[in-house]
Coordinates of N, CA and C in Angstrom, one line a residue:
Chain A
X1 N -101.7 -31.4 19.4 CA -103.1 -31.3 19.2 C -103.8 -30.1 19.9
X2 N -104.8 -29.6 19.2 CA -105.4 -28.4 19.8 C -106.5 -28.9 20.7
X3 N -106.5 -28.3 21.9 CA -107.5 -28.7 22.9 C -108.0 -27.4 23.6
X4 N -109.2 -27.6 24.1 CA -109.9 -26.5 24.8 C -110.4 -27.1 26.1
X5 N -110.1 -26.4 27.3 CA -110.5 -26.9 28.6 C -111.3 -25.9 29.3
X6 N -112.5 -26.4 29.8 CA -113.3 -25.6 30.6 C -113.4 -26.3 32.0
X7 N -112.9 -25.7 33.0 CA -112.7 -26.4 34.3 C -113.9 -26.3 35.2
X8 N -114.9 -25.5 34.8 CA -116.1 -25.4 35.7 C -117.3 -26.1 35.0
X9 N -117.7 -27.3 35.4 CA -118.8 -28.0 34.8 C -120.1 -27.2 35.0
X10 N -120.3 -26.6 36.2 CA -121.5 -26.0 36.5 C -121.3 -24.7 37.3
X11 N -122.1 -23.7 37.1 CA -122.0 -22.5 37.9 C -123.5 -22.0 38.1
X12 N -123.7 -21.3 39.2 CA -125.0 -20.8 39.5 C -124.8 -19.4 40.2
X13 N -125.5 -18.4 39.7 CA -125.5 -17.1 40.4 C -126.9 -16.5 40.4
X14 N -127.0 -15.4 41.2 CA -128.3 -14.7 41.3 C -128.5 -13.7 40.2
X15 N -129.7 -13.5 39.8 CA -130.0 -12.5 38.7 C -129.3 -11.2 39.1
X16 N -128.8 -10.5 38.1 CA -128.1 -9.2 38.2 C -126.7 -9.3 38.7
X17 N -126.2 -10.4 39.1 CA -124.8 -10.6 39.5 C -123.9 -10.7 38.3
X18 N -122.6 -10.6 38.5 CA -121.6 -10.8 37.5 C -121.0 -12.2 37.7
X19 N -120.8 -12.9 36.5 CA -120.2 -14.2 36.6 C -119.2 -14.3 35.5
X20 N -118.1 -15.1 35.9 CA -117.0 -15.3 34.9 C -116.8 -16.8 34.7
X21 N -116.8 -17.1 33.4 CA -116.6 -18.5 33.0 C -115.1 -18.7 32.5
X22 N -114.4 -19.7 32.9 CA -113.0 -19.9 32.5 C -112.8 -20.8 31.3
X23 N -111.8 -20.5 30.6 CA -111.4 -21.4 29.5 C -109.9 -21.3 29.2
X24 N -109.3 -22.4 29.0 CA -107.9 -22.4 28.6 C -107.8 -23.3 27.3
X25 N -106.8 -23.0 26.5 CA -106.7 -23.7 25.3 C -105.2 -24.0 25.0
X26 N -105.0 -24.9 24.1 CA -103.6 -25.2 23.7 C -103.4 -25.2 22.2
X27 N -102.5 -24.5 21.7 CA -102.2 -24.5 20.3 C -100.7 -24.0 20.1
X28 N -100.1 -24.4 19.1 CA -98.8 -23.9 18.7 C -98.8 -22.8 17.7
X29 N -100.1 -22.6 17.2 CA -100.2 -21.6 16.1 C -100.3 -20.2 16.7
X30 N -100.0 -19.2 15.8 CA -100.0 -17.8 16.3 C -101.3 -17.1 15.8
X31 N -101.9 -17.5 14.8 CA -103.1 -16.9 14.2 C -104.3 -17.8 14.3
X32 N -105.2 -17.4 15.1 CA -106.4 -18.2 15.4 C -107.5 -17.3 15.9
X33 N -108.7 -17.9 16.1 CA -109.8 -17.2 16.6 C -110.4 -18.0 17.8
X34 N -111.0 -17.3 18.7 CA -111.6 -17.9 19.9 C -113.1 -17.4 20.0
X35 N -113.9 -18.3 20.4 CA -115.3 -17.9 20.5 C -115.9 -18.4 21.9
X36 N -117.0 -17.8 22.3 CA -117.9 -18.3 23.3 C -119.2 -18.5 22.6
X37 N -119.8 -19.8 22.7 CA -121.1 -20.1 22.2 C -122.0 -20.4 23.4
X38 N -123.3 -20.1 23.2 CA -124.3 -20.4 24.1 C -125.3 -21.4 23.6
X39 N -125.6 -22.4 24.3 CA -126.5 -23.4 23.9 C -127.7 -23.6 24.9
X40 N -128.8 -22.9 24.6 CA -130.0 -23.0 25.5 C -130.6 -24.3 25.3
X41 N -131.7 -24.6 26.1 CA -132.4 -25.9 26.0 C -132.9 -26.2 24.5
X42 N -133.1 -25.1 23.8 CA -133.6 -25.3 22.4 C -132.5 -26.0 21.5
X43 N -131.3 -26.2 22.0 CA -130.2 -26.9 21.4 C -129.4 -26.1 20.4
X44 N -129.9 -25.0 19.9 CA -129.2 -24.3 18.8 C -128.0 -23.6 19.4
X45 N -126.9 -23.7 18.8 CA -125.7 -23.1 19.3 C -125.7 -21.7 18.7
X46 N -125.5 -20.7 19.7 CA -125.6 -19.3 19.3 C -124.3 -18.6 19.7
X47 N -123.7 -17.9 18.8 CA -122.4 -17.1 19.0 C -122.7 -16.0 20.0
X48 N -121.9 -16.0 21.1 CA -122.0 -14.9 22.1 C -120.9 -13.8 21.8
X49 N -119.7 -14.2 21.6 CA -118.6 -13.3 21.4 C -117.4 -13.9 20.7
X50 N -116.6 -13.1 20.0 CA -115.5 -13.6 19.2 C -114.3 -12.8 19.5
X51 N -113.1 -13.4 19.5 CA -111.8 -12.8 19.7 C -110.8 -13.2 18.7
X52 N -110.2 -12.3 18.0 CA -109.1 -12.6 17.1 C -107.8 -12.6 17.9
X53 N -107.0 -13.6 17.7 CA -105.8 -13.8 18.5 C -104.8 -12.7 18.3
X54 N -104.8 -12.1 17.1 CA -103.7 -11.0 16.9 C -104.2 -9.7 17.4
X55 N -105.4 -9.6 18.0 CA -105.8 -8.3 18.6 C -105.6 -8.4 20.1
X56 N -104.9 -7.4 20.6 CA -104.7 -7.4 22.1 C -105.9 -6.9 22.8
X57 N -106.8 -6.1 22.2 CA -107.9 -5.5 22.9 C -109.0 -6.6 23.1
X58 N -109.5 -6.7 24.3 CA -110.5 -7.7 24.6 C -111.8 -7.3 24.0
X59 N -112.5 -8.3 23.4 CA -113.8 -8.1 22.8 C -114.9 -7.8 23.8
X60 N -115.8 -7.0 23.4 CA -117.0 -6.7 24.2 C -118.3 -6.7 23.4
X61 N -119.3 -7.3 23.9 CA -120.6 -7.3 23.2 C -121.7 -7.1 24.3
X62 N -122.1 -5.8 24.5 CA -123.1 -5.4 25.5 C -122.7 -5.9 26.9
X63 N -123.4 -6.8 27.4 CA -123.1 -7.3 28.8 C -122.0 -8.4 28.8
X64 N -121.6 -8.8 27.7 CA -120.6 -9.9 27.6 C -119.2 -9.3 27.2
X65 N -118.2 -9.7 28.0 CA -116.8 -9.3 27.6 C -115.9 -10.5 27.9
X66 N -114.7 -10.4 27.3 CA -113.7 -11.5 27.5 C -112.5 -10.9 28.1
X67 N -111.7 -11.8 28.8 CA -110.4 -11.5 29.2 C -109.4 -12.4 28.5
X68 N -108.8 -11.9 27.5 CA -108.0 -12.8 26.6 C -106.5 -12.6 27.0
X69 N -105.9 -13.6 27.5 CA -104.5 -13.6 27.9 C -103.7 -14.6 27.0
X70 N -103.2 -14.1 25.9 CA -102.6 -14.9 24.9 C -101.4 -15.8 25.4
X71 N -100.6 -15.1 26.1 CA -99.4 -15.9 26.6 C -99.8 -17.0 27.5
X72 N -100.8 -16.8 28.3 CA -101.3 -17.8 29.3 C -102.3 -18.7 28.6
X73 N -102.7 -18.5 27.3 CA -103.6 -19.2 26.6 C -104.9 -19.4 27.4
X74 N -105.4 -18.2 27.8 CA -106.6 -18.2 28.7 C -107.6 -17.2 28.0
X75 N -108.9 -17.6 28.1 CA -110.0 -16.9 27.4 C -111.2 -17.0 28.2
X76 N -111.4 -16.1 29.2 CA -112.6 -16.2 30.1 C -113.7 -15.2 29.6
X77 N -114.9 -15.6 29.9 CA -116.1 -14.8 29.6 C -116.7 -14.2 30.8
X78 N -116.9 -12.9 30.8 CA -117.6 -12.3 31.9 C -119.0 -11.8 31.5
X79 N -120.0 -12.2 32.3 CA -121.4 -11.8 32.0 C -121.8 -10.8 33.1
X80 N -122.0 -9.6 32.7 CA -122.4 -8.6 33.7 C -124.0 -8.5 33.8
X81 N -124.5 -8.1 35.0 CA -125.9 -7.9 35.1 C -126.7 -9.1 34.5
X82 N -126.4 -10.3 35.0 CA -126.9 -11.5 34.5 C -128.4 -11.5 34.5
X83 N -129.0 -12.2 33.5 CA -130.4 -12.2 33.3 C -130.9 -13.7 33.3
X84 N -132.2 -13.9 33.5 CA -132.7 -15.3 33.6 C -132.5 -16.0 32.2
X85 N -132.5 -15.2 31.1 CA -132.3 -15.7 29.8 C -130.9 -16.1 29.5
X86 N -130.0 -15.8 30.4 CA -128.6 -16.2 30.2 C -128.4 -17.7 30.6
X87 N -129.4 -18.3 31.2 CA -129.3 -19.7 31.6 C -129.1 -20.6 30.4
X88 N -128.0 -21.3 30.4 CA -127.7 -22.1 29.2 C -126.4 -22.9 29.5
X89 N -126.0 -23.7 28.5 CA -124.7 -24.3 28.4 C -123.8 -23.3 27.7
X90 N -122.6 -23.0 28.2 CA -121.7 -22.2 27.5 C -120.4 -22.9 27.1
X91 N -120.1 -22.8 25.8 CA -118.9 -23.5 25.2 C -117.9 -22.5 24.7
X92 N -116.7 -22.8 25.2 CA -115.5 -22.1 24.6 C -115.0 -22.8 23.4
X93 N -114.7 -22.1 22.3 CA -114.3 -22.8 21.1 C -113.1 -22.1 20.4
X94 N -112.4 -22.8 19.6 CA -111.2 -22.4 19.0 C -111.2 -22.8 17.5
X95 N -110.8 -21.9 16.7 CA -110.7 -22.3 15.2 C -109.4 -21.8 14.7
X96 N -108.8 -22.6 13.8 CA -107.6 -22.2 13.1 C -107.6 -23.0 11.8
X97 N -107.4 -22.2 10.7 CA -107.4 -22.9 9.4 C -108.7 -23.0 8.7
X98 N -109.7 -22.2 9.3 CA -111.0 -22.1 8.6 C -111.6 -23.5 8.4
X99 N -111.4 -24.4 9.2 CA -111.9 -25.7 9.0 C -112.9 -26.2 10.1
X100 N -112.3 -26.5 11.3 CA -113.2 -27.0 12.3 C -113.1 -26.2 13.6
X101 N -114.2 -26.2 14.3 CA -114.2 -25.6 15.6 C -113.8 -26.7 16.6
X102 N -113.0 -26.4 17.6 CA -112.7 -27.3 18.7 C -113.3 -26.7 19.9
X103 N -114.2 -27.5 20.5 CA -115.0 -27.0 21.6 C -114.5 -27.6 22.9
X104 N -114.7 -26.8 24.0 CA -114.5 -27.4 25.3 C -115.7 -28.2 25.8
X105 N -115.6 -28.7 27.0 CA -116.6 -29.6 27.5 C -117.9 -28.9 27.9
X106 N -117.8 -27.5 28.1 CA -119.0 -26.8 28.4 C -119.1 -26.5 29.9
X107 N -119.8 -25.3 30.2 CA -120.1 -25.0 31.6 C -121.6 -24.7 31.6
X108 N -122.3 -25.4 32.5 CA -123.8 -25.2 32.7 C -124.0 -24.0 33.6
X109 N -124.5 -22.9 33.1 CA -124.8 -21.7 33.9 C -126.2 -21.6 34.2
X110 N -126.5 -21.4 35.5 CA -127.9 -21.2 35.9 C -128.0 -19.8 36.6
X111 N -128.9 -19.0 36.1 CA -129.2 -17.7 36.7 C -130.5 -17.9 37.5
X112 N -130.4 -17.7 38.8 CA -131.5 -17.8 39.7 C -132.2 -16.5 40.0
X113 N -133.6 -16.5 40.1 CA -134.3 -15.3 40.3 C -134.2 -14.8 41.7
Chain B
X1 N -135.9 -14.8 6.9 CA -135.3 -15.9 6.2 C -135.1 -17.1 7.1
X2 N -135.2 -18.3 6.5 CA -135.1 -19.5 7.3 C -133.6 -19.7 7.7
X3 N -133.4 -20.2 8.9 CA -132.1 -20.6 9.4 C -131.7 -21.9 8.9
X4 N -130.7 -22.5 9.5 CA -130.3 -23.9 9.1 C -131.4 -24.8 9.6
X5 N -131.9 -25.7 8.8 CA -132.9 -26.6 9.2 C -132.4 -28.0 9.1
X6 N -132.7 -28.8 10.1 CA -132.3 -30.2 10.1 C -133.5 -31.1 10.3
X7 N -133.4 -32.3 9.7 CA -134.4 -33.3 9.9 C -133.8 -34.7 9.9
X8 N -134.4 -35.6 10.6 CA -135.5 -35.4 11.6 C -135.0 -34.8 12.9
X9 N -135.9 -34.3 13.7 CA -135.4 -33.7 15.0 C -135.1 -34.7 16.0
X10 N -135.8 -35.8 16.0 CA -135.6 -36.9 16.9 C -135.7 -38.2 16.1
X11 N -134.9 -39.2 16.5 CA -135.2 -40.5 15.9 C -134.5 -41.6 16.8
X12 N -135.1 -42.8 16.7 CA -134.6 -43.9 17.5 C -134.3 -45.0 16.6
X13 N -133.1 -45.6 16.7 CA -132.7 -46.7 15.9 C -132.2 -47.8 16.8
X14 N -132.0 -49.0 16.3 CA -131.4 -50.1 17.0 C -130.0 -50.4 16.5
X15 N -129.2 -51.0 17.3 CA -127.8 -51.3 16.9 C -127.8 -52.1 15.6
X16 N -126.8 -51.7 14.7 CA -126.7 -52.3 13.5 C -127.4 -51.7 12.3
X17 N -128.4 -50.8 12.7 CA -129.1 -50.1 11.6 C -128.3 -49.0 11.0
X18 N -128.9 -48.4 10.0 CA -128.3 -47.3 9.3 C -129.2 -46.1 9.5
X19 N -128.6 -44.9 9.5 CA -129.4 -43.6 9.6 C -128.9 -42.6 8.7
X20 N -129.8 -41.8 8.2 CA -129.5 -40.6 7.3 C -130.1 -39.4 7.9
X21 N -129.2 -38.4 8.2 CA -129.6 -37.1 8.7 C -129.5 -36.0 7.6
X22 N -130.4 -35.1 7.6 CA -130.4 -34.1 6.5 C -130.3 -32.7 7.1
X23 N -129.7 -31.8 6.3 CA -129.4 -30.5 6.6 C -129.6 -29.5 5.4
X24 N -130.4 -28.5 5.6 CA -130.5 -27.5 4.6 C -129.9 -26.2 5.1
X25 N -128.8 -25.7 4.4 CA -128.1 -24.5 4.9 C -129.0 -23.2 4.7
X26 N -128.5 -22.1 5.3 CA -129.1 -20.8 5.0 C -128.9 -20.5 3.5
X27 N -129.9 -19.9 2.9 CA -129.9 -19.6 1.5 C -128.6 -18.8 1.2
X28 N -127.9 -19.2 0.2 CA -126.6 -18.5 -0.2 C -125.4 -19.1 0.4
X29 N -125.6 -19.9 1.5 CA -124.4 -20.6 2.1 C -124.0 -21.8 1.3
X30 N -122.7 -21.9 1.1 CA -122.2 -23.0 0.3 C -121.4 -24.0 1.1
X31 N -121.1 -23.7 2.4 CA -120.3 -24.6 3.2 C -121.2 -25.2 4.3
X32 N -121.1 -26.5 4.5 CA -121.8 -27.2 5.6 C -120.8 -28.0 6.4
X33 N -121.0 -28.0 7.7 CA -120.2 -28.8 8.6 C -121.1 -29.6 9.5
X34 N -120.6 -30.8 9.9 CA -121.4 -31.6 10.8 C -120.6 -31.8 12.1
X35 N -121.3 -31.8 13.2 CA -120.7 -32.0 14.5 C -121.5 -33.1 15.3
X36 N -120.8 -33.9 16.1 CA -121.5 -34.8 17.0 C -121.4 -34.3 18.4
X37 N -122.5 -34.2 19.1 CA -122.4 -33.8 20.5 C -123.0 -34.9 21.4
X38 N -122.1 -35.6 22.1 CA -122.6 -36.6 23.0 C -123.0 -35.9 24.3
X39 N -124.0 -36.4 24.9 CA -124.6 -35.8 26.1 C -123.6 -35.5 27.2
X40 N -123.6 -34.2 27.6 CA -122.7 -33.7 28.6 C -121.3 -33.3 28.1
X41 N -121.1 -33.3 26.8 CA -119.8 -33.0 26.2 C -120.0 -31.9 25.1
X42 N -118.9 -31.3 24.7 CA -118.9 -30.3 23.6 C -119.0 -31.0 22.3
X43 N -119.5 -30.3 21.3 CA -119.5 -30.9 19.9 C -118.1 -31.3 19.4
X44 N -118.1 -32.3 18.6 CA -116.9 -32.7 17.9 C -117.1 -32.7 16.4
X45 N -116.1 -32.2 15.7 CA -116.2 -32.1 14.3 C -116.2 -33.4 13.6
X46 N -117.1 -33.6 12.6 CA -117.2 -34.8 11.8 C -116.7 -34.5 10.4
X47 N -117.4 -33.6 9.7 CA -117.1 -33.3 8.3 C -117.3 -31.9 8.0
X48 N -116.6 -31.4 7.0 CA -116.9 -30.1 6.4 C -117.0 -30.3 4.9
X49 N -118.0 -29.7 4.2 CA -118.2 -29.8 2.8 C -118.3 -28.3 2.3
X50 N -117.6 -28.1 1.1 CA -117.7 -26.8 0.5 C -117.8 -27.0 -1.0
X51 N -118.8 -26.4 -1.6 CA -119.0 -26.6 -3.1 C -119.0 -28.0 -3.5
X52 N -119.6 -28.8 -2.7 CA -119.9 -30.2 -2.9 C -118.7 -31.1 -2.8
X53 N -117.6 -30.6 -2.2 CA -116.4 -31.4 -2.0 C -116.1 -31.4 -0.5
X54 N -115.6 -32.6 -0.1 CA -115.1 -32.7 1.3 C -113.9 -31.9 1.5
X55 N -113.9 -31.0 2.5 CA -112.8 -30.2 2.8 C -112.1 -30.5 4.1
X56 N -112.8 -31.3 4.9 CA -112.2 -31.8 6.2 C -112.9 -32.9 6.8
X57 N -112.2 -33.7 7.6 CA -112.8 -34.9 8.2 C -112.2 -35.0 9.6
X58 N -113.1 -35.2 10.6 CA -112.6 -35.4 11.9 C -112.3 -36.9 12.2
X59 N -111.9 -37.2 13.4 CA -111.5 -38.5 13.8 C -112.7 -39.4 14.1
X60 N -113.4 -39.8 13.0 CA -114.5 -40.7 13.1 C -114.3 -41.9 12.1
X61 N -114.9 -43.0 12.5 CA -114.7 -44.2 11.6 C -115.4 -44.1 10.3
X62 N -115.0 -45.0 9.4 CA -115.6 -45.0 8.0 C -117.1 -45.3 8.0
X63 N -117.6 -45.7 9.1 CA -119.1 -45.9 9.2 C -119.8 -44.5 9.0
X64 N -119.1 -43.5 9.2 CA -119.7 -42.1 9.0 C -119.3 -41.6 7.6
X65 N -120.3 -41.2 6.9 CA -120.1 -40.6 5.6 C -121.0 -39.4 5.3
X66 N -120.7 -38.6 4.4 CA -121.6 -37.5 4.1 C -121.4 -37.1 2.7
X67 N -122.4 -36.2 2.2 CA -122.3 -35.7 0.9 C -123.0 -34.4 0.9
X68 N -122.7 -33.6 -0.1 CA -123.4 -32.3 -0.3 C -123.9 -32.3 -1.8
X69 N -125.1 -31.8 -1.9 CA -125.8 -31.8 -3.1 C -125.7 -30.5 -3.9
X70 N -126.1 -30.4 -5.2 CA -125.9 -29.2 -5.9 C -126.6 -28.0 -5.3
X71 N -127.7 -28.2 -4.6 CA -128.4 -27.1 -3.9 C -127.7 -26.8 -2.5
X72 N -126.6 -27.4 -2.2 CA -125.8 -27.2 -1.0 C -126.4 -27.8 0.2
X73 N -127.5 -28.5 0.1 CA -128.0 -29.3 1.3 C -127.0 -30.4 1.5
X74 N -127.1 -31.1 2.6 CA -126.2 -32.1 2.9 C -126.9 -33.3 3.7
X75 N -126.3 -34.4 3.5 CA -126.7 -35.6 4.3 C -125.6 -36.2 5.0
X76 N -125.8 -36.7 6.2 CA -124.8 -37.4 7.0 C -125.4 -38.8 7.2
X77 N -124.6 -39.8 6.8 CA -125.0 -41.2 6.9 C -124.1 -41.9 8.0
X78 N -124.8 -42.7 8.8 CA -124.0 -43.5 9.7 C -124.5 -45.0 9.6
X79 N -123.6 -45.9 9.3 CA -123.9 -47.3 9.1 C -123.6 -48.1 10.4
X80 N -124.2 -49.3 10.4 CA -123.8 -50.2 11.5 C -123.8 -49.5 12.9
X81 N -124.9 -48.9 13.2 CA -125.0 -48.1 14.4 C -124.6 -48.8 15.7
X82 N -123.9 -48.1 16.5 CA -123.5 -48.6 17.9 C -124.1 -47.7 18.9
X83 N -124.2 -48.3 20.1 CA -124.8 -47.5 21.2 C -124.1 -46.2 21.4
X84 N -122.8 -46.1 21.2 CA -122.1 -44.9 21.4 C -122.3 -43.8 20.3
X85 N -123.1 -44.2 19.3 CA -123.4 -43.2 18.3 C -124.6 -42.3 18.8
X86 N -125.2 -42.7 19.9 CA -126.3 -41.9 20.4 C -125.8 -40.5 20.8
X87 N -126.4 -39.5 20.2 CA -125.9 -38.1 20.3 C -126.8 -37.1 19.6
X88 N -126.5 -35.8 19.8 CA -127.1 -34.8 19.1 C -126.2 -34.5 17.9
X89 N -126.7 -34.5 16.7 CA -125.9 -34.2 15.5 C -126.3 -32.8 15.0
X90 N -125.3 -32.0 15.0 CA -125.5 -30.6 14.6 C -124.9 -30.3 13.3
X91 N -125.7 -29.5 12.5 CA -125.2 -29.0 11.2 C -125.0 -27.5 11.3
X92 N -124.0 -27.0 10.7 CA -123.7 -25.6 10.6 C -123.4 -25.2 9.2
X93 N -123.8 -24.0 8.9 CA -123.5 -23.5 7.5 C -122.9 -22.1 7.5
X94 N -122.1 -21.8 6.5 CA -121.5 -20.5 6.3 C -121.3 -20.2 4.8
X95 N -121.1 -19.0 4.4 CA -120.9 -18.7 3.0 C -119.7 -19.5 2.4
X96 N -118.6 -19.6 3.2 CA -117.5 -20.3 2.8 C -116.8 -20.8 4.1
X97 N -115.8 -21.7 4.0 CA -115.1 -22.1 5.2 C -114.5 -20.9 6.0
X98 N -114.0 -19.9 5.2 CA -113.3 -18.8 5.8 C -114.2 -18.0 6.7
X99 N -115.5 -18.0 6.5 CA -116.4 -17.2 7.3 C -116.6 -17.8 8.7
X100 N -116.2 -19.1 8.9 CA -116.3 -19.6 10.2 C -115.3 -18.8 11.1
X101 N -114.2 -18.3 10.6 CA -113.3 -17.5 11.4 C -114.0 -16.2 11.9
X102 N -114.9 -15.7 11.1 CA -115.5 -14.4 11.5 C -116.7 -14.6 12.4
X103 N -117.0 -15.8 12.7 CA -118.1 -16.1 13.6 C -119.4 -16.2 12.8
X104 N -119.3 -16.1 11.4 CA -120.5 -16.2 10.6 C -120.8 -17.7 10.3
X105 N -120.9 -18.4 11.3 CA -121.2 -19.9 11.2 C -122.5 -20.1 12.0
X106 N -123.5 -20.6 11.3 CA -124.8 -20.7 11.9 C -125.2 -22.2 12.1
X107 N -125.7 -22.5 13.3 CA -126.0 -23.9 13.6 C -127.5 -24.1 13.5
X108 N -127.9 -25.3 13.2 CA -129.2 -25.8 13.3 C -129.5 -26.3 14.7
X109 N -130.7 -26.7 14.9 CA -131.1 -27.2 16.3 C -130.8 -28.7 16.5
X110 N -130.3 -29.3 15.5 CA -129.8 -30.7 15.6 C -130.8 -31.8 15.4
X111 N -130.2 -33.0 15.2 CA -131.0 -34.2 15.2 C -130.6 -35.1 16.3
X112 N -131.5 -35.4 17.2 CA -131.2 -36.2 18.4 C -131.4 -37.7 18.0
X113 N -130.3 -38.4 18.0 CA -130.3 -39.8 17.6 C -130.1 -40.7 18.9
X114 N -131.0 -41.6 19.1 CA -130.9 -42.6 20.2 C -130.8 -44.0 19.6
X115 N -129.7 -44.7 20.0 CA -129.5 -46.0 19.5 C -129.7 -47.0 20.6
X116 N -130.7 -47.9 20.4 CA -131.0 -48.9 21.5 C -130.4 -50.3 21.2

């Protein structure tokens, strides 16, 4: 079975600091995609960053970057220069077969002023 | 352009009742997926529809059913409601199922169901 595990239920940092959210996953497949989604209090799930498993280069989107370790099945998210608007639930997710997303339990991130 | 819209935003039902949740995808999107998000947990896949046909089903009982209409909007029905069905129900749309791989999967704000 495909599973996604986020071991940090909550994290809190000061504005402008760097924070890293952890995620591990389990799959026997070789071709898949990994995502980090952000869910603010508005409840709408918003894509933060995406990684294709066959690409060794780590994805980067402005202040957001990932550390993708395929052999270790690890996919962490780094947020640099954190901002108050980054406060949200963050979900790591996995998809294979163009069908369903498998989400982790989420990490509640609070950015303090 | 309008995003994925869901209705109602909030509703309260009692055990044993039935509920229908509605989703309108982004214009041009033909694939709709439903997810259940219990408080404090990540979303879980319920159904995927594409071109009005069921393409996938998660590990949910037969009390859960869905359909997609010719205009690609979708309804999720839950019968014989249980307390454990209390959750946020999210709808997501994409041009086709393959676009979910590219991250071109867009979520609505969800319908918050409370079962008393």
